[in-house]
C-alpha positions in Angstrom: 36.7 50.8 21.3 36.8 51.0 17.1 38.2 47.7 15.8 41.8 48.1 14.6 43.0 45.0 11.7 46.7 44.2 11.5 47.0 42.2 7.8 50.3 39.7 8.3 51.1 38.7 4.6 52.7 35.1 5.1 56.2 34.0 4.1 58.3 36.8 2.5 61.1 37.7 1.1 64.2 34.1 1.5 61.2 32.6 3.0 58.6 31.4 -0.5 56.8 29.6 1.8 55.3 26.6 -0.1 55.3 26.4 -4.4 53.3 24.2 -6.7 51.5 24.6 -10.3 52.4 28.0 -10.8 51.6 29.1 -7.3 54.5 30.8 -5.0 52.3 31.3 -1.6 54.5 34.3 -0.3 53.4 36.3 -3.7 50.3 35.6 -2.8 49.6 36.1 0.3 50.8 39.0 -0.3 47.8 40.2 -2.6 46.0 38.5 -1.3 47.3 41.0 1.8 47.1 44.3 0.2 43.0 44.5 -1.7 42.3 43.5 2.0 44.0 46.8 3.4 42.5 48.8 0.1 39.1 47.7 1.0 39.1 47.2 4.7 40.0 51.1 4.5 37.6 51.4 1.5 35.1 51.3 4.7 36.7 52.7 7.2 38.4 50.6 8.8 42.0 50.8 10.0 44.4 48.4 8.8 47.9 47.9 8.7 50.6 45.9 7.0 52.8 44.0 8.4 54.4 43.9 5.3 53.9 45.4 1.5 57.3 44.5 0.0 58.9 40.7 -0.7 61.1 41.8 2.5 62.1 38.5 5.2 60.1 38.6 8.9 61.3 35.4 11.0 59.1 33.8 13.8 60.7 36.4 16.1 60.6 40.5 14.0 56.8 39.7 12.2 54.9 39.1 15.8 56.4 41.8 17.4 55.9 44.7 14.0 52.1 43.0 14.1 52.0 44.0 17.9 54.0 47.1 17.2 51.0 49.1 14.8 48.0 49.0 16.9 49.8 47.8 20.7 48.5 44.4 22.4 44.8 45.9 23.4 42.0 43.4 22.2 40.7 46.1 20.4 42.9 44.5 17.3 42.6 41.5 15.2 45.1 40.2 13.9 44.9 38.2 10.2 47.8 36.0 9.3 47.4 35.1 5.1 48.7 32.0 4.3 48.3 29.1 1.0 48.3 25.5 2.4 50.3 22.3 1.2 49.9 18.6 1.9 47.0 17.7 -1.1 44.2 18.9 0.8 41.5 20.7 -0.3 39.7 24.1 0.4 40.0 26.7 2.9 40.9 26.7 7.3 40.8 28.9 10.1 43.2 28.8 12.9 41.8 31.0 15.3 43.5 31.3 18.7 42.5 30.2 22.4 41.8 32.7 24.3 39.6 33.4 21.3 36.5 32.7 20.7 34.7 31.0 16.9 32.6 33.5 16.1 35.5 35.5 13.6 35.9 32.3 11.7 33.3 30.7 11.4 32.1 34.3 9.7 34.8 33.8 7.8 33.8 30.3 6.8 30.3 31.0 6.0 31.8 33.9 3.6 34.2 32.0 2.0 30.9 29.1 1.5 29.1 31.7 -0.7 32.3 32.8 -2.6 32.5 28.8 -3.5 34.9 27.6 -1.9 34.3 24.5 0.3 35.8 25.0 4.0 37.8 21.8 5.6 37.4 23.5 9.1 37.7 26.3 11.4 39.7 25.3 14.5 41.9 25.8 17.2 45.5 23.6 17.6 47.4 23.3 20.2 51.3 23.1 21.0 52.1 19.7 22.1 54.6 20.2 24.6 52.3 22.6 26.1 48.1 22.1 25.9 47.7 25.9 27.8 49.6 27.5 23.6 49.3 27.5 20.8 50.8 25.5 18.1 51.4 28.4 16.0 54.3 30.8 17.6 51.5 33.9 15.2 48.4 33.2 17.1 50.6 31.8 20.9 53.5 35.8 20.6 49.7 37.8 20.5 48.9 38.4 23.3 45.1 40.0 24.1 44.6 40.3 20.0 42.3 38.4 18.3 44.9 36.5 16.5 43.9 34.4 13.1 45.7 31.8 10.7 43.3 32.1 6.9 44.4 29.4 4.8 42.1 30.2 1.6 43.5 27.3 -0.7 46.3 24.0 -1.1 48.4 24.9 -3.9 48.9 20.8 -5.2 45.0 20.4 -4.8 44.2 17.7 -7.4 40.7 19.4 -7.3 40.1 23.1 -7.7 42.1 25.2 -5.5 44.4 25.6 -7.6 42.1 27.4 -10.1 40.8 29.1 -6.9 44.0 30.7 -6.0 44.8 31.7 -9.1 42.0 32.6 -10.7 39.7 34.0 -8.2 42.0 35.2 -5.5 40.1 38.6 -5.3 36.4 37.1 -4.8 38.7 35.5 -1.5 39.8 37.8 0.1 36.4 40.4 -0.6 34.8 37.2 1.1 37.2 37.4 4.9 36.5 41.1 4.0 32.2 40.9 4.2 33.0 38.5 7.4 35.5 41.2 9.4 32.8 44.5 8.6 30.6 42.1 10.3 31.7 41.1 13.0 33.6 44.9 13.8 29.8 46.2 12.2 30.6 48.4 10.0 28.4 49.3 7.0 29.6 46.4 3.6 29.8 48.4 0.7 30.0 45.6 -2.5 33.8 47.0 -4.2 33.2 48.8 -7.2 31.5 47.4 -10.1 30.2 44.8 -8.0 27.0 45.9 -7.4 24.8 43.2 -8.7 26.7 39.9 -7.0 26.1 41.6 -3.0 22.6 42.7 -1.1 22.2 43.8 2.2 20.4 43.7 4.5 18.1 46.6 4.9 14.9 47.6 7.4 11.4 45.3 6.2 14.0 43.4 3.7 12.4 40.0 3.5 14.2 37.0 1.6 11.0 36.6 -0.6 11.3 40.1 -1.3 15.3 39.8 -2.3 14.8 36.7 -4.5 12.1 38.4 -6.1 13.7 42.0 -7.1 16.6 39.8 -8.5 14.8 36.9 -9.7 16.3 34.2 -8.1 13.9 31.5 -5.8 14.3 32.0 -2.3 16.0 28.9 -1.8 18.5 29.5 -4.3 18.7 32.7 -2.2 19.5 30.1 0.7 21.7 28.2 -0.6 23.5 30.3 -2.2 24.7 32.2 1.8 23.9 29.1 3.3 21.2 29.8 5.2 19.5 27.5 6.8 16.5 29.6 8.1 14.5 32.5 6.8 16.5 34.5 10.0 17.8 38.2 8.2 19.8 40.6 10.3 20.5 45.2 8.9 23.3 44.8 8.0 24.0 41.3 6.7 25.6 41.0 3.6 23.9 38.6 0.4 25.6 37.2 -2.4 23.4 36.8 -5.5 23.0 34.1 -7.4 24.1 34.5 -11.3 20.6 34.1 -13.6 22.5 33.4 -17.8 19.9 36.4 -18.8 17.8 34.8 -22.2 16.4 36.5 -24.4 12.3 36.6 -24.8 10.2 37.8 -27.8 9.1 41.0 -26.5 5.7 38.8 -27.6 6.2 37.1 -24.5 6.1 39.8 -22.0 4.0 42.5 -20.1 4.7 45.0 -18.2 1.3 45.6 -15.2 -0.4 48.8 -15.6 -2.5 51.1 -13.3 -5.6 49.2 -13.0 -4.0 45.5 -14.5 -5.6 42.2 -11.9 -4.2 38.9 -11.9 -7.2 38.3 -14.2 -7.5 40.8 -16.7 -4.1 39.6 -17.9 -4.7 36.2 -18.0 -7.7 37.0 -19.2 -6.6 38.9 -22.3 -3.7 36.5 -23.3 -6.7 33.5 -23.3 -4.2 32.3 -19.8 -6.0 30.4 -16.3 -5.1 32.8 -14.3 -3.0 29.8 -12.0 -1.6 29.3 -15.2 -0.2 32.6 -15.4 1.1 32.5 -11.9 3.1 29.8 -12.2 4.9 30.9 -14.9 6.3 33.9 -13.4 6.2 31.9 -9.8 3.6 33.8 -7.7 2.7 32.9 -5.0 0.0 35.8 -3.6 -2.7 38.1 -6.2 -1.4 41.3 -5.6 1.4 43.5 -8.1 3.0 46.1 -9.0 3.2 48.7 -11.5 6.2 48.4 -13.7 6.3 44.9 -13.0 7.0 41.9 -15.9 5.8 39.1 -16.2 5.6 36.0 -18.6 2.9 35.5 -20.6 2.8 33.2 -22.9 4.4 29.7 -22.2 6.0 28.7 -26.5 5.8 24.9 -24.9 1.9 25.3 -24.1 1.6 24.5 -28.3 2.5 21.3 -28.1 1.3 19.6 -25.8 0.3 15.3 -24.9 -1.2 13.8 -22.4 -0.1 10.5 -20.0 -2.3 8.5 -18.3 -0.8 7.4 -14.8 -0.1 3.9 -14.4 1.1 1.4 -11.2 4.8 2.5 -10.7 4.9 5.9 -12.4 6.4 8.9 -10.5 6.5 12.6 -10.9 10.5 12.4 -12.4 9.6 9.1 -14.5 7.1 11.0 -16.6 8.7 14.4 -16.5 12.1 12.5 -17.5 10.2 10.7 -19.9 8.9 13.9 -21.8 11.8 15.8 -21.0 10.8 17.8 -18.2 11.0 19.1 -15.4 9.3 17.9 -12.6 8.0 21.2 -10.9 7.4 22.0 -14.6 5.5 18.5 -14.8 4.1 19.7 -11.5 3.1 23.3 -13.0 1.9 22.2 -16.2 -1.1 20.8 -14.2 -1.7 22.6 -11.1 -0.1 20.4 -9.1 0.3 20.1 -4.9 2.6 17.4 -4.2 3.8 14.7 -5.8 1.1 12.1 -4.7 -0.1 10.7 -8.2 -3.2 7.9 -8.7 -3.5 5.2 -11.4 -5.5 6.5 -14.3 -4.5 10.2 -13.8 -4.7 11.9 -17.2 -1.2 14.7 -16.8 -0.7 17.0 -19.5 3.1 16.8 -20.9 5.6 18.3 -23.1 5.3 16.5 -26.7 8.1 15.9 -27.4 10.2 14.0 -30.1 12.0 11.8 -27.3 9.9 9.1 -28.5 9.3 8.2 -25.2 13.0 7.3 -24.2 14.3 8.6 -21.2 16.8 11.4 -20.5 20.1 9.7 -19.2 21.6 10.1 -16.5 23.4 10.2 -13.1 23.9 9.1 -9.4 26.2 11.4 -6.4 26.2 9.7 -3.6 26.0 12.9 -1.0 29.7 13.4 1.2 29.8 15.5 4.3 30.9 19.3 4.0 28.1 18.4 0.4 25.3 21.4 -0.4 22.8 21.1 -3.2 24.8 24.2 -3.9 27.9 22.8 -4.5 26.1 19.7 -6.1 24.2 21.5 -8.6 27.5 23.9 -9.4 29.9 20.5 -9.9 27.7 18.9 -12.4 26.6 22.3 -14.0 22.3 22.2 -13.1 20.3 24.7 -11.4 19.5 23.6 -7.2 16.0 23.5 -8.5 17.1 21.0 -11.2 18.5 18.8 -9.1 15.9 19.4 -6.2 13.4 18.5 -8.6 14.8 15.2 -10.1 15.5 14.1 -6.9 11.5 14.9 -5.6 12.6 17.0 -3.0 11.2 20.1 -1.0 13.9 21.6 1.7 17.5 22.0 1.2 18.6 19.5 3.8 21.1 16.3 3.0 22.3 13.0 4.5 25.4 11.8 3.9 25.5 8.9 1.5 21.7 9.3 0.1 21.7 9.1 -3.8 21.7 11.9 -5.8 19.9 11.3 -9.5 21.6 14.2 -11.2 20.2 15.0 -14.9 21.9 15.3 -17.8 21.6 18.6 -20.2 21.1 17.0 -23.6 19.7 19.0 -26.4 21.6 21.8 -28.9 24.4 23.2 -27.8 24.6 25.5 -24.7 26.1 29.2 -24.9 27.1 31.4 -22.7 26.7 35.8 -23.1 30.1 36.7 -20.6 28.5 39.5 -18.4 30.9 41.5 -15.7 32.9 40.7 -13.6 33.2 36.6 -15.2 36.3 34.6 -15.8 37.3 31.6 -17.3 37.2 29.9 -13.8 33.4 31.4 -13.3 32.3 29.9 -16.1 33.4 26.6 -16.1 32.2 26.0 -12.6 29.8 27.0 -13.3 29.2 24.7 -16.2 30.8 22.3 -14.0 33.4 21.1 -16.8 37.7 22.6 -16.9 39.1 26.0 -18.3 41.0 24.0 -20.9 38.0 22.6 -22.1 35.7 26.5 -22.6 39.2 27.8 -23.9 39.2 24.7 -26.5 35.3 24.6 -27.2 36.0 28.8 -27.6 39.4 28.8 -29.7 40.3 30.7 -27.3 44.2 31.8 -26.9 44.1 33.8 -23.5 42.2 33.7 -20.9 40.7 38.1 -21.8 36.3 38.3 -21.8 34.6 40.6 -23.5 31.7 41.6 -21.9 28.7 39.8 -24.7 30.9 38.0 -26.0 29.1 34.8 -26.3 30.9 31.4 -25.6 30.5 27.6 -26.3 29.9 25.6 -23.2 31.4 21.9 -24.1 
């Protein structure tokens, strides 16, 4: 039996819910719920709203309204949407005592993919009768699979206020993705967002998908909170955004029939290993039409460094303004082990041997490499390289070196789907700082617009 979804916009009418920072709970729950209803309809999922306008539903009327829509069967999923208050930060999902945590855990996972941290998903019991749910919307909708989704805190001192105001559609879409996966319907991204999502097909691998979109497998796994390489058909992956870099045409070679890595490397005066390292290739297989970078601009200004006692790859790379991965690639190194007297090729920088400034960060509960990298406006690979990490595992209390971005002014070219909040979050700056640096008086952006990153 196909599952149906009842969507309940929390509060309404004479009951505004919580309010702070220009956010009124009843207004945003209605926006989120109407968006979800439209998207589920597009995916062919039968759904209905408990309210579609600013009306009052009391604690007696609301659950009855919900169960009058599709009945009291277990084939009905009830999603009650709310915005939290109390000064915390992050999303929460509460599921009924009669149900499992499967749907809630899927929603939590999709929230993380969308950039929202999750405090917890849990059950709560009524103190006066521990066999009953604490929340009436779960307690008074027997047999339905009922959950309450708290999208964030409207009085948060963290990033929840911006998330709710500027990213509520993506948070709603995260719940839609989880519902589609849980119900078993084919997920199709919203119009105009096809470049941000990928639906896994038969034969797909993480490596193949990462290569298709020009990202690393690690970036893909971190973005999607994956702990292994297993994929399931129909799974929706969020594709990490890659800032476009304008590369001169002479640095790009398009593979033709009959080409080999050796013939291309020989043509441009490179070794096969240099060509593979420059393009992050792990095999010698090429495909017609594949684009290869064939000229490394930094290769014309190389120097050497002789390893001394106490040296590490990070200390040497930091000394010359390089990443550890670049230093390893330049020297065809497959491990982090160095020997005294070893001669390494290094980039000949103008820093006269001075170290690049860096910060440290102590890992807390709930942290991921992606969330920390995003906080400081760096990539996951840069963070891993700076700390000599080969995996995405973190331990609470672990101290990470945060490489500091130095040099010329950073710029970003606006792409479809971008918002000031998304760009500011990516680079670890505030929206106000981003607007001030670019003399913006509104939040409107245009595709192709170049922003200065403060």
